[in-house]
XYZ file of C-alpha atoms in Angstrom:
685
model
C 58.864 24.973 64.900
C 56.428 28.085 65.275
C 56.075 29.109 68.785
C 53.505 31.841 70.177
C 54.729 35.115 70.992
C 55.409 36.528 74.480
C 52.736 38.646 75.987
C 53.672 42.131 75.787
C 55.461 43.170 78.738
C 54.952 46.762 79.436
C 52.393 49.585 78.450
C 52.978 52.244 75.896
C 53.379 55.476 77.597
C 55.773 56.730 74.944
C 52.997 56.327 71.992
C 50.752 58.368 73.488
C 53.120 61.183 74.186
C 54.481 60.971 70.567
C 50.610 61.232 69.164
C 50.281 64.259 71.552
C 53.387 66.431 70.516
C 52.422 69.521 68.639
C 54.537 68.617 65.490
C 53.036 69.514 62.215
C 54.116 66.118 60.872
C 51.724 64.349 63.243
C 48.617 66.545 62.491
C 46.994 63.804 60.492
C 47.918 61.099 62.631
C 45.203 58.884 64.316
C 43.870 58.985 67.576
C 42.043 56.593 69.746
C 38.711 58.341 68.591
C 39.364 58.118 64.832
C 39.735 55.119 62.596
C 43.094 54.483 61.382
C 43.237 54.824 57.541
C 46.121 52.503 55.913
C 47.212 52.263 52.281
C 46.948 48.851 50.940
C 49.980 49.283 48.964
C 52.363 51.055 51.115
C 54.870 49.631 53.447
C 57.855 50.519 55.597
C 61.107 48.525 56.087
C 61.943 47.451 59.771
C 64.551 45.552 61.594
C 63.191 43.616 64.555
C 65.102 40.666 63.576
C 68.286 42.591 64.659
C 68.026 42.497 68.750
C 69.660 45.017 70.478
C 69.473 48.027 68.055
C 66.500 49.975 69.266
C 63.919 48.063 67.278
C 61.661 47.172 70.599
C 58.629 45.379 69.332
C 56.207 46.609 72.125
C 56.883 50.439 71.180
C 57.926 50.577 67.539
C 55.061 48.288 66.525
C 52.044 50.334 67.583
C 53.901 53.521 65.776
C 54.060 51.660 62.387
C 50.355 50.441 62.940
C 49.438 53.858 62.902
C 51.640 55.539 60.482
C 49.223 54.964 57.751
C 51.249 51.745 56.195
C 49.593 48.321 55.724
C 52.642 46.407 55.767
C 56.341 45.851 56.823
C 59.607 44.211 55.365
C 61.644 42.390 57.642
C 63.906 39.351 57.466
C 64.827 35.826 58.648
C 68.077 34.487 57.816
C 68.551 31.300 56.283
C 71.558 30.390 58.581
C 69.456 31.334 61.617
C 66.593 29.071 60.778
C 68.609 26.143 59.602
C 71.477 25.481 62.147
C 71.396 21.558 61.455
C 70.784 20.076 57.888
C 67.356 19.632 57.311
C 65.972 21.108 60.887
C 64.317 24.086 60.546
C 63.462 26.248 63.772
C 62.323 29.812 63.640
C 64.266 32.093 66.278
C 62.175 33.105 69.252
C 62.740 36.848 68.687
C 61.564 36.561 64.972
C 58.277 34.875 66.134
C 57.857 37.690 68.756
C 57.561 40.462 65.705
C 55.659 38.151 63.521
C 53.214 37.918 65.885
C 53.201 41.272 66.982
C 52.538 42.495 63.400
C 49.841 40.198 62.995
C 48.099 41.621 65.862
C 48.568 44.964 64.660
C 46.738 44.000 61.584
C 50.039 44.446 59.477
C 50.977 42.738 56.444
C 54.209 41.004 56.165
C 56.647 40.817 53.220
C 59.313 38.225 54.818
C 62.728 38.735 53.220
C 64.480 35.217 53.551
C 68.156 36.437 53.315
C 71.243 34.898 53.199
C 74.867 35.532 52.718
C 75.298 31.645 52.578
C 74.774 28.559 55.019
C 77.955 27.126 55.737
C 76.373 23.702 56.428
C 76.552 23.226 52.899
C 79.539 22.854 50.567
C 78.027 25.644 48.472
C 77.010 28.077 50.837
C 74.341 29.012 48.045
C 73.103 25.556 47.646
C 69.586 26.290 45.733
C 68.259 23.208 46.523
C 68.915 23.516 49.981
C 67.652 27.264 50.278
C 64.406 26.125 48.400
C 63.657 23.564 50.843
C 64.277 25.747 53.812
C 62.082 28.495 51.856
C 59.371 26.023 51.200
C 59.197 24.889 54.824
C 59.313 28.651 55.861
C 56.496 29.188 53.442
C 54.101 26.689 54.802
C 54.813 27.366 58.768
C 54.025 30.836 58.179
C 50.858 30.477 56.158
C 48.595 33.315 57.141
C 51.050 35.221 59.270
C 53.234 36.155 56.174
C 51.667 37.104 52.925
C 54.780 37.406 50.572
C 58.375 36.428 50.627
C 61.575 38.098 48.735
C 64.223 36.018 47.653
C 67.474 37.646 49.069
C 68.353 41.245 49.538
C 70.649 42.891 47.145
C 72.779 39.570 46.355
C 75.740 41.043 45.231
C 76.317 43.216 48.245
C 77.512 42.932 51.621
C 80.371 40.088 50.593
C 77.512 38.141 49.066
C 77.423 36.253 45.668
C 79.752 38.455 43.928
C 82.419 37.691 46.460
C 81.799 33.875 46.471
C 81.160 33.486 42.297
C 82.669 36.429 40.931
C 81.468 39.524 38.939
C 80.926 43.257 38.963
C 78.150 44.964 40.763
C 76.133 45.923 37.778
C 76.565 42.253 36.223
C 78.587 43.288 33.230
C 82.060 41.608 32.564
C 84.855 43.184 30.284
C 83.574 41.163 27.483
C 79.944 42.359 28.011
C 79.072 38.932 29.096
C 76.996 38.453 32.308
C 78.827 37.987 35.555
C 78.781 34.297 37.057
C 77.003 35.465 40.242
C 73.780 36.825 38.513
C 73.492 33.161 36.876
C 73.982 31.662 40.169
C 71.367 33.985 41.797
C 68.827 33.361 38.904
C 69.047 29.570 39.626
C 68.569 30.061 43.482
C 65.742 32.276 42.865
C 63.914 30.147 40.307
C 64.606 27.037 42.684
C 62.916 28.852 45.524
C 59.866 30.372 43.949
C 58.909 26.845 42.642
C 59.502 25.071 45.981
C 57.321 27.982 47.673
C 54.517 27.498 45.553
C 54.488 24.085 45.455
C 54.290 24.123 49.490
C 51.827 27.609 49.619
C 50.422 28.478 46.383
C 48.731 31.572 48.039
C 52.430 33.186 48.874
C 53.413 35.834 46.568
C 57.109 35.468 45.841
C 59.214 38.333 44.627
C 62.889 38.515 43.835
C 65.692 40.202 41.855
C 66.508 43.065 44.051
C 69.849 44.038 42.590
C 70.979 47.192 40.589
C 68.672 47.896 37.423
C 71.328 46.416 34.934
C 71.679 43.449 36.763
C 67.825 42.857 36.941
C 67.330 43.728 33.330
C 70.392 40.801 32.725
C 68.404 38.725 35.100
C 64.966 38.874 33.223
C 66.887 37.758 29.703
C 68.412 34.604 31.645
C 64.778 33.717 32.515
C 62.565 34.150 35.567
C 60.206 31.362 36.798
C 56.650 31.777 36.271
C 56.319 31.115 40.098
C 58.029 34.234 40.697
C 55.199 37.117 40.785
C 57.268 40.404 40.991
C 60.231 42.099 40.506
C 61.660 43.669 43.484
C 63.708 46.849 42.859
C 65.474 49.118 44.980
C 65.382 52.652 43.253
C 67.432 54.808 45.434
C 68.110 58.202 43.945
C 70.911 58.920 46.235
C 71.797 62.347 45.441
C 69.189 63.455 42.990
C 65.503 64.113 43.340
C 63.066 61.249 43.247
C 61.928 61.570 39.701
C 65.574 60.571 38.489
C 67.728 57.549 39.017
C 71.271 57.386 38.164
C 70.950 55.432 35.360
C 70.536 57.885 32.428
C 71.098 56.478 28.959
C 73.992 58.492 28.278
C 77.528 57.557 26.953
C 79.421 57.391 30.136
C 76.530 55.190 31.889
C 75.851 52.916 28.928
C 79.694 52.338 28.607
C 79.808 51.515 32.324
C 76.564 49.161 32.182
C 76.199 48.100 28.235
C 72.443 48.311 28.726
C 70.172 51.262 28.763
C 67.613 51.104 31.758
C 65.945 54.258 31.653
C 65.608 57.345 29.029
C 68.591 59.973 28.289
C 67.284 62.211 31.567
C 67.356 59.068 33.818
C 63.793 59.267 34.853
C 62.092 56.495 37.073
C 59.218 56.713 35.239
C 60.918 55.667 32.017
C 62.719 53.003 34.138
C 59.613 51.588 35.258
C 58.275 51.367 31.889
C 61.280 49.848 30.535
C 61.288 47.414 33.455
C 57.874 46.176 32.253
C 58.544 46.146 28.695
C 61.707 43.703 29.047
C 60.023 41.710 31.505
C 57.129 40.945 28.918
C 59.674 40.160 26.254
C 61.373 37.860 28.494
C 58.101 36.434 29.669
C 58.931 37.477 33.397
C 57.079 38.666 36.470
C 54.068 40.800 35.965
C 54.079 42.692 39.150
C 56.488 45.318 40.031
C 57.630 45.833 43.638
C 59.344 48.355 45.246
C 61.167 46.651 48.445
C 63.414 49.715 49.346
C 63.248 53.298 48.572
C 64.368 56.246 50.672
C 66.145 59.292 51.446
C 68.891 59.607 54.546
C 69.118 62.466 56.852
C 72.964 62.243 58.100
C 75.696 64.935 57.914
C 76.379 64.508 54.119
C 80.201 64.027 54.697
C 80.259 60.954 52.635
C 79.570 62.059 49.118
C 80.095 58.708 47.091
C 76.754 57.369 47.240
C 74.226 59.337 49.266
C 73.749 63.091 49.528
C 72.859 64.386 53.324
C 69.192 65.869 52.727
C 67.260 67.921 55.471
C 64.586 66.215 57.268
C 62.128 68.723 55.293
C 63.685 67.619 52.159
C 63.383 64.096 52.840
C 59.638 64.295 53.786
C 59.128 66.052 50.544
C 60.800 63.599 48.273
C 58.882 60.598 50.193
C 55.727 62.037 49.315
C 57.046 62.538 45.378
C 58.495 59.262 45.162
C 55.223 57.617 46.468
C 52.800 59.485 44.574
C 54.959 59.022 41.618
C 55.089 55.337 42.320
C 51.444 54.750 42.843
C 50.677 56.527 39.653
C 52.862 54.342 37.627
C 50.778 51.662 38.894
C 53.742 50.055 41.252
C 52.113 47.259 42.976
C 53.855 47.707 46.269
C 56.170 50.297 47.830
C 58.023 49.908 51.128
C 59.905 53.014 52.378
C 63.232 52.409 53.982
C 63.323 52.393 56.848
C 60.603 53.367 59.671
C 63.552 54.168 62.420
C 66.604 55.243 62.083
C 69.439 52.575 62.734
C 71.900 54.403 64.707
C 73.044 57.598 65.988
C 76.391 58.463 64.399
C 75.743 61.671 62.356
C 78.207 60.708 59.662
C 76.716 57.249 58.815
C 74.095 57.462 56.031
C 72.681 54.224 56.915
C 71.645 55.400 60.352
C 69.563 58.222 59.139
C 66.895 56.804 56.651
C 64.191 56.553 59.101
C 60.702 58.529 59.127
C 61.406 58.573 63.237
C 64.528 59.302 64.927
C 66.179 56.653 67.159
C 64.715 57.935 70.350
C 61.470 57.756 68.472
C 60.853 61.303 68.189
C 59.055 61.843 64.751
C 60.648 63.577 61.767
C 58.465 65.119 59.460
C 58.524 62.195 57.138
C 56.029 60.482 59.356
C 53.212 63.001 59.073
C 54.175 63.404 55.159
C 53.694 59.580 54.435
C 50.683 59.362 56.505
C 49.002 62.252 54.700
C 49.681 60.388 51.422
C 48.449 57.325 52.711
C 45.312 58.785 53.994
C 44.512 60.937 50.826
C 45.046 58.240 48.172
C 43.970 55.095 50.450
C 41.070 54.474 48.453
C 42.390 55.645 44.939
C 43.559 53.491 41.983
C 46.050 54.935 39.286
C 44.195 55.440 36.062
C 47.170 56.239 33.573
C 45.238 54.887 30.295
C 41.693 55.511 31.119
C 41.875 59.398 32.557
C 38.543 60.955 32.594
C 40.177 64.461 32.599
C 43.028 65.502 30.218
C 45.539 67.602 31.675
C 47.895 69.920 29.969
C 50.487 71.904 31.659
C 51.779 75.291 30.669
C 54.712 76.628 33.007
C 55.246 79.839 33.677
C 58.639 79.859 34.919
C 61.642 77.427 34.455
C 63.587 75.890 37.268
C 67.187 75.385 36.441
C 69.256 73.013 38.650
C 72.211 75.200 39.708
C 73.971 72.180 41.072
C 73.566 69.057 38.931
C 75.818 66.137 40.037
C 78.198 64.372 37.757
C 77.865 60.499 38.049
C 80.204 58.214 35.810
C 80.783 61.233 33.405
C 77.037 61.996 33.103
C 75.540 65.279 34.486
C 72.373 64.761 35.902
C 70.051 67.835 36.798
C 66.695 68.196 38.383
C 64.413 68.583 35.141
C 62.189 71.193 36.672
C 59.000 69.315 34.842
C 55.556 69.233 36.265
C 54.932 65.601 36.623
C 51.025 64.813 36.273
C 49.498 61.423 37.414
C 45.935 60.117 37.298
C 43.937 58.378 39.897
C 40.541 57.468 40.482
C 38.543 57.017 43.716
C 36.167 54.387 44.731
C 33.370 56.550 43.570
C 34.746 56.945 40.101
C 35.761 60.558 40.658
C 38.942 61.318 38.792
C 42.211 62.401 41.071
C 44.907 64.487 39.491
C 48.306 64.874 41.178
C 51.052 67.204 40.216
C 53.978 68.913 41.511
C 57.295 70.621 40.373
C 60.219 68.268 40.136
C 62.633 70.657 41.599
C 65.063 70.374 44.614
C 63.024 70.565 47.532
C 63.033 73.753 49.924
C 63.970 76.105 47.161
C 64.704 79.778 47.909
C 62.918 80.591 44.985
C 58.809 81.515 44.886
C 56.729 78.385 44.025
C 56.270 78.123 40.187
C 53.115 79.185 38.528
C 51.570 77.615 35.925
C 48.344 77.294 33.826
C 46.386 74.196 34.036
C 44.250 73.063 31.554
C 41.668 70.435 32.260
C 39.653 68.830 29.391
C 36.599 66.397 29.629
C 35.653 64.456 26.803
C 32.454 65.412 24.881
C 29.396 64.233 26.937
C 31.377 63.634 29.868
C 29.538 63.244 33.197
C 31.753 65.439 35.068
C 32.070 69.339 34.986
C 34.793 71.067 36.532
C 33.389 74.511 37.571
C 34.530 74.084 41.293
C 37.716 72.053 41.962
C 38.902 70.822 45.355
C 42.769 71.275 45.562
C 44.233 69.137 48.536
C 47.854 70.046 49.774
C 49.551 66.955 51.010
C 52.064 68.798 52.395
C 49.972 71.214 54.417
C 47.089 68.857 54.605
C 44.816 71.554 53.791
C 42.282 71.671 51.114
C 40.968 74.777 49.166
C 38.291 75.371 46.680
C 38.994 76.856 43.269
C 36.752 78.164 40.249
C 38.635 77.630 36.966
C 38.100 79.922 33.945
C 35.425 78.071 31.438
C 37.016 78.084 28.063
C 34.481 76.059 26.450
C 32.159 73.354 26.943
C 34.544 70.510 28.001
C 37.532 72.801 28.754
C 38.657 74.558 32.050
C 41.978 76.665 32.957
C 43.421 77.249 36.204
C 45.251 80.209 35.463
C 48.673 81.458 37.442
C 48.046 78.049 39.706
C 50.715 77.888 42.186
C 52.766 74.375 41.935
C 54.593 73.390 44.785
C 57.454 70.883 45.193
C 55.249 68.532 46.811
C 51.994 66.962 45.265
C 48.707 68.733 45.168
C 45.666 66.637 44.609
C 42.788 68.240 42.281
C 39.182 66.868 42.257
C 35.887 67.942 40.932
C 33.886 69.280 43.835
C 31.152 67.187 44.986
C 28.103 69.676 44.138
C 29.684 69.356 40.362
C 28.377 65.785 40.004
C 26.276 63.140 41.758
C 26.421 59.304 41.395
C 23.440 57.192 40.299
C 22.642 54.032 42.298
C 24.409 51.848 39.832
C 27.887 54.030 40.753
C 27.855 56.061 37.379
C 28.186 59.673 37.604
C 25.791 62.131 36.495
C 26.023 65.769 35.396
C 24.054 67.960 37.869
C 25.398 71.499 36.397
C 25.943 72.766 32.928
C 28.337 75.280 30.931
C 27.132 78.395 30.519
C 25.648 79.303 27.169
C 28.519 81.808 26.307
C 31.158 79.264 26.868
C 30.180 76.446 24.443
C 31.526 78.222 21.404
C 34.364 76.701 19.744
C 37.747 78.085 20.402
C 40.458 77.103 17.890
C 43.890 77.919 18.363
C 46.106 79.538 15.772
C 47.549 76.818 13.312
C 51.099 78.185 13.258
C 52.807 75.686 11.385
C 50.479 74.741 9.013
C 52.035 74.022 5.659
C 51.027 77.049 4.051
C 52.524 79.110 6.578
C 55.879 80.847 5.892
C 58.516 80.773 8.590
C 62.273 82.216 8.293
C 65.330 81.995 10.531
C 66.774 85.022 12.422
C 70.359 84.776 13.811
C 69.376 87.762 16.245
C 71.735 90.337 14.576
C 71.643 93.076 17.514
C 73.856 90.279 19.197
C 76.411 89.182 16.798
C 77.799 85.496 16.428
C 74.859 83.227 16.366
C 74.574 80.769 13.511
C 71.887 78.135 12.565
C 69.279 77.375 10.106
C 65.123 76.639 9.890
C 64.129 73.411 7.977
C 60.327 72.369 7.357
C 59.528 68.747 7.183
C 56.725 66.553 8.251
C 56.986 63.873 11.308
C 54.285 61.355 11.344
C 52.199 63.251 8.714
C 52.622 66.488 10.936
C 54.230 69.666 9.481
C 57.055 70.617 11.868
C 59.380 73.565 12.057
C 63.013 72.670 13.128
C 65.669 75.341 14.229
C 69.296 74.333 14.328
C 71.076 76.697 16.717
C 75.040 77.292 17.346
C 76.161 79.948 20.090
C 79.922 78.862 20.275
C 80.836 82.151 18.231
C 78.683 84.354 20.659
C 74.991 85.636 20.400
C 71.903 85.626 22.633
C 69.305 84.338 20.695
C 67.795 82.686 17.545
C 64.348 83.009 16.337
C 61.733 81.472 13.791
C 59.672 84.265 12.358
C 56.412 84.512 10.630
C 54.478 87.259 9.437
C 50.494 86.673 8.979
C 47.277 88.205 10.509
C 46.246 86.901 14.016
C 42.835 88.276 15.170
C 41.353 88.080 18.969
C 38.929 85.742 18.015
C 41.276 83.044 17.397
C 41.479 82.812 21.306
C 44.756 81.640 21.899
C 48.154 80.815 20.286
C 49.306 76.859 21.118
C 51.903 74.680 19.908
C 54.308 72.141 21.035
C 58.161 72.279 21.105
C 60.739 69.330 21.312
C 64.550 69.602 21.801
C 67.245 67.390 23.520
C 68.453 70.362 25.539
C 66.589 72.770 28.272
C 65.572 76.136 26.725
C 64.373 79.514 27.141
C 61.549 80.626 24.904
C 60.515 84.236 24.433
C 57.452 84.376 21.992
C 57.302 88.045 20.806
C 53.877 89.294 19.064
C 53.937 92.504 16.969
C 50.628 94.365 17.072
C 48.993 96.464 14.131
C 51.013 99.526 15.757
C 54.562 97.824 15.576
C 54.548 97.219 19.330
C 55.993 94.035 20.561
C 54.983 92.001 23.584
C 57.455 89.545 24.935
C 56.182 86.336 26.876
C 58.874 83.968 28.032
C 58.410 80.540 28.849
C 60.673 77.653 29.575
C 61.193 74.285 27.905
C 62.634 71.686 30.359
C 60.838 68.459 29.129
C 64.211 67.339 27.443
C 63.514 64.917 25.000
C 59.761 65.058 24.948
C 56.794 67.367 23.554
C 56.035 70.290 25.698
C 52.890 72.304 25.097
C 53.123 76.258 24.926
C 50.096 78.311 25.388
C 49.118 82.205 24.988
C 45.873 83.594 25.914
C 44.917 86.200 23.427
C 42.479 87.946 25.504
C 45.093 88.469 28.279
C 48.509 88.927 26.815
C 50.782 89.460 29.764
C 54.664 90.181 29.297
C 56.986 92.685 28.418
C 56.348 95.185 25.637
C 57.674 98.004 23.791
C 57.645 99.954 20.698
C 54.293 100.947 18.767
C 51.798 102.517 20.478
C 53.708 101.730 23.647
C 50.990 101.490 26.120
C 51.007 97.814 26.808
C 47.619 97.435 25.034
C 47.564 95.044 21.950
C 46.050 96.214 18.914
C 44.633 93.517 16.525
C 45.188 91.724 14.132
C 48.799 90.482 15.155
C 50.897 91.140 12.249
C 54.013 89.145 13.323
C 55.095 86.355 15.764
C 58.964 85.825 16.370
C 59.789 82.454 18.865
C 63.265 83.456 20.268
C 65.477 80.541 21.379
C 68.183 80.923 24.120
C 70.548 78.233 25.991
C 69.605 78.180 29.741
C 72.141 79.283 32.221
C 75.800 78.742 32.607
C 77.045 75.517 31.392
C 73.980 74.732 29.032
C 74.685 73.398 25.732
C 75.638 76.118 23.305
C 74.361 74.203 20.249
C 71.251 72.040 19.171
C 68.056 71.986 17.755
C 64.365 72.584 18.688
C 61.268 71.189 16.560
C 57.776 73.087 16.790
C 54.521 71.599 15.898
C 50.784 72.633 16.203
C 50.175 69.192 17.645
C 52.562 66.525 19.307
C 53.299 64.163 16.483
C 52.277 60.459 17.382
C 56.122 59.266 17.680
């Protein structure tokens, strides 16, 4: 039966004190005089069901309500609900937190958890569990909006112990572990029963490690299951990565690929969706746990011990990326530290400490929630095309080795597109590197292009820093009628949001943006980049003879009807670089040199331009988008870099008579051999 919650027994002086603290992380927190902005797809995990562990409903629930999240995730266990066969009673302490969340305006993802019910011969009896889940879904209608079927079913001496099998669901003969089949049977039975009792209740499940979830999808998930539950803990790497890179060691371990070769989380989300569609699985994708712990770091087997600042920065990046990828819901784990042992990772995932004092993560998550609360992802309908040209590399000097696979922070600059409720585009980007680097923030040229005849002009941009909460106005250089460039843009290791300034566009009564300013006449001329790799261009291989030992070759082919030049290189015998060389006249009127490169390894490219006097200009650029096409750009009106020889004055004389693209391995331990392919445009593949 469902009983009303007890009235709150004491006031909340602690809440007022916390909001008055001069912490930077609370700068954006709501006060009594300001409306509380909550992101509709963000939640946090809580443990109010664990009485006596510091999760006081009266003090903690109001803090959650002001944090910027709209949901909480907590649990009721099957064993506590059904203590007598067929008799269901919700424990009073669970009623209290459910009522408190409802009163605070928070939605609930209810984890109906179990490690078996000993009332039944099969402690995971799927029909008995389903009957209890259906009763709960009907009883809590209006108070609970979604239910999750078990938490990490293999773990905590769960189904793996009872039915047998491995954590990743793979048996030695590559068959699927018995416990996985038992969980799928229980999930499907529960989902069908819940929907029959309460069709409005959202049901999510799976919730195991990615290789297991992929196997579950192949077994077959009932149509009544609305969403996949995923727990993408990055553990010891940055949030853009997961420890499932499709490399030999991990493929041998799992028997199935669940991410790309770099182990990017973006690829894993894409592959989840593809696999679910292939097997007619759930359409929604929920992250029901993700987080970073701030413990001492003494247990290096699973989780690194991150600083509180790194935790905050990584949470911002994980949330913005997930929202940009169109994830339906994300629950941060967890709101409050669960203990005080400095050496236990599980005790320190909270955004606030055990004593309820805030960590930087509290304000960091609040700023993301506030800034993106009215924004929707627009990955396939971006009104602005963004191309990033990084100036400096970010090599991970301390990559981890996980099951025989070296996993390093890629140093890429992710870009995600959103659109706000007025139709204005919002661009999020940051540097995917380890947080809190001792290096100066990276610089990059950010090119923004609108479609011909677009309603937007980008003459003035607003740049909002989610880490500081500050907004500044920037004026990009206009390249032509539809293209602008933010030159030497500082790219931090936390997301920044770029939007057109409000005075550059207006909105009609129907809600469609209309152009209010126009580009200057001198900026409308066509600006065609040099076609470096056209079929009629001659390229030659150069082994870098001044540093003997390097070998390789250059070949010309077509990829998807696009002419490409591929350079094979090998530094095992010595040498510092090899290059692709071409001689032809390049005039300043060409505007820029632009090309794409793709390699299986991170590289350092040095583009050498030799002018009409023999003076060499060298511009160094990193290649770090391993396995992907990365753009490169040199503005011929402002050539920057080292120079020597010829006139020797650092001033280029046109036409440029030669270009040399030098290729070097990056850093100690980098692969000494490989290949890199160049093209004018990225081939369709």
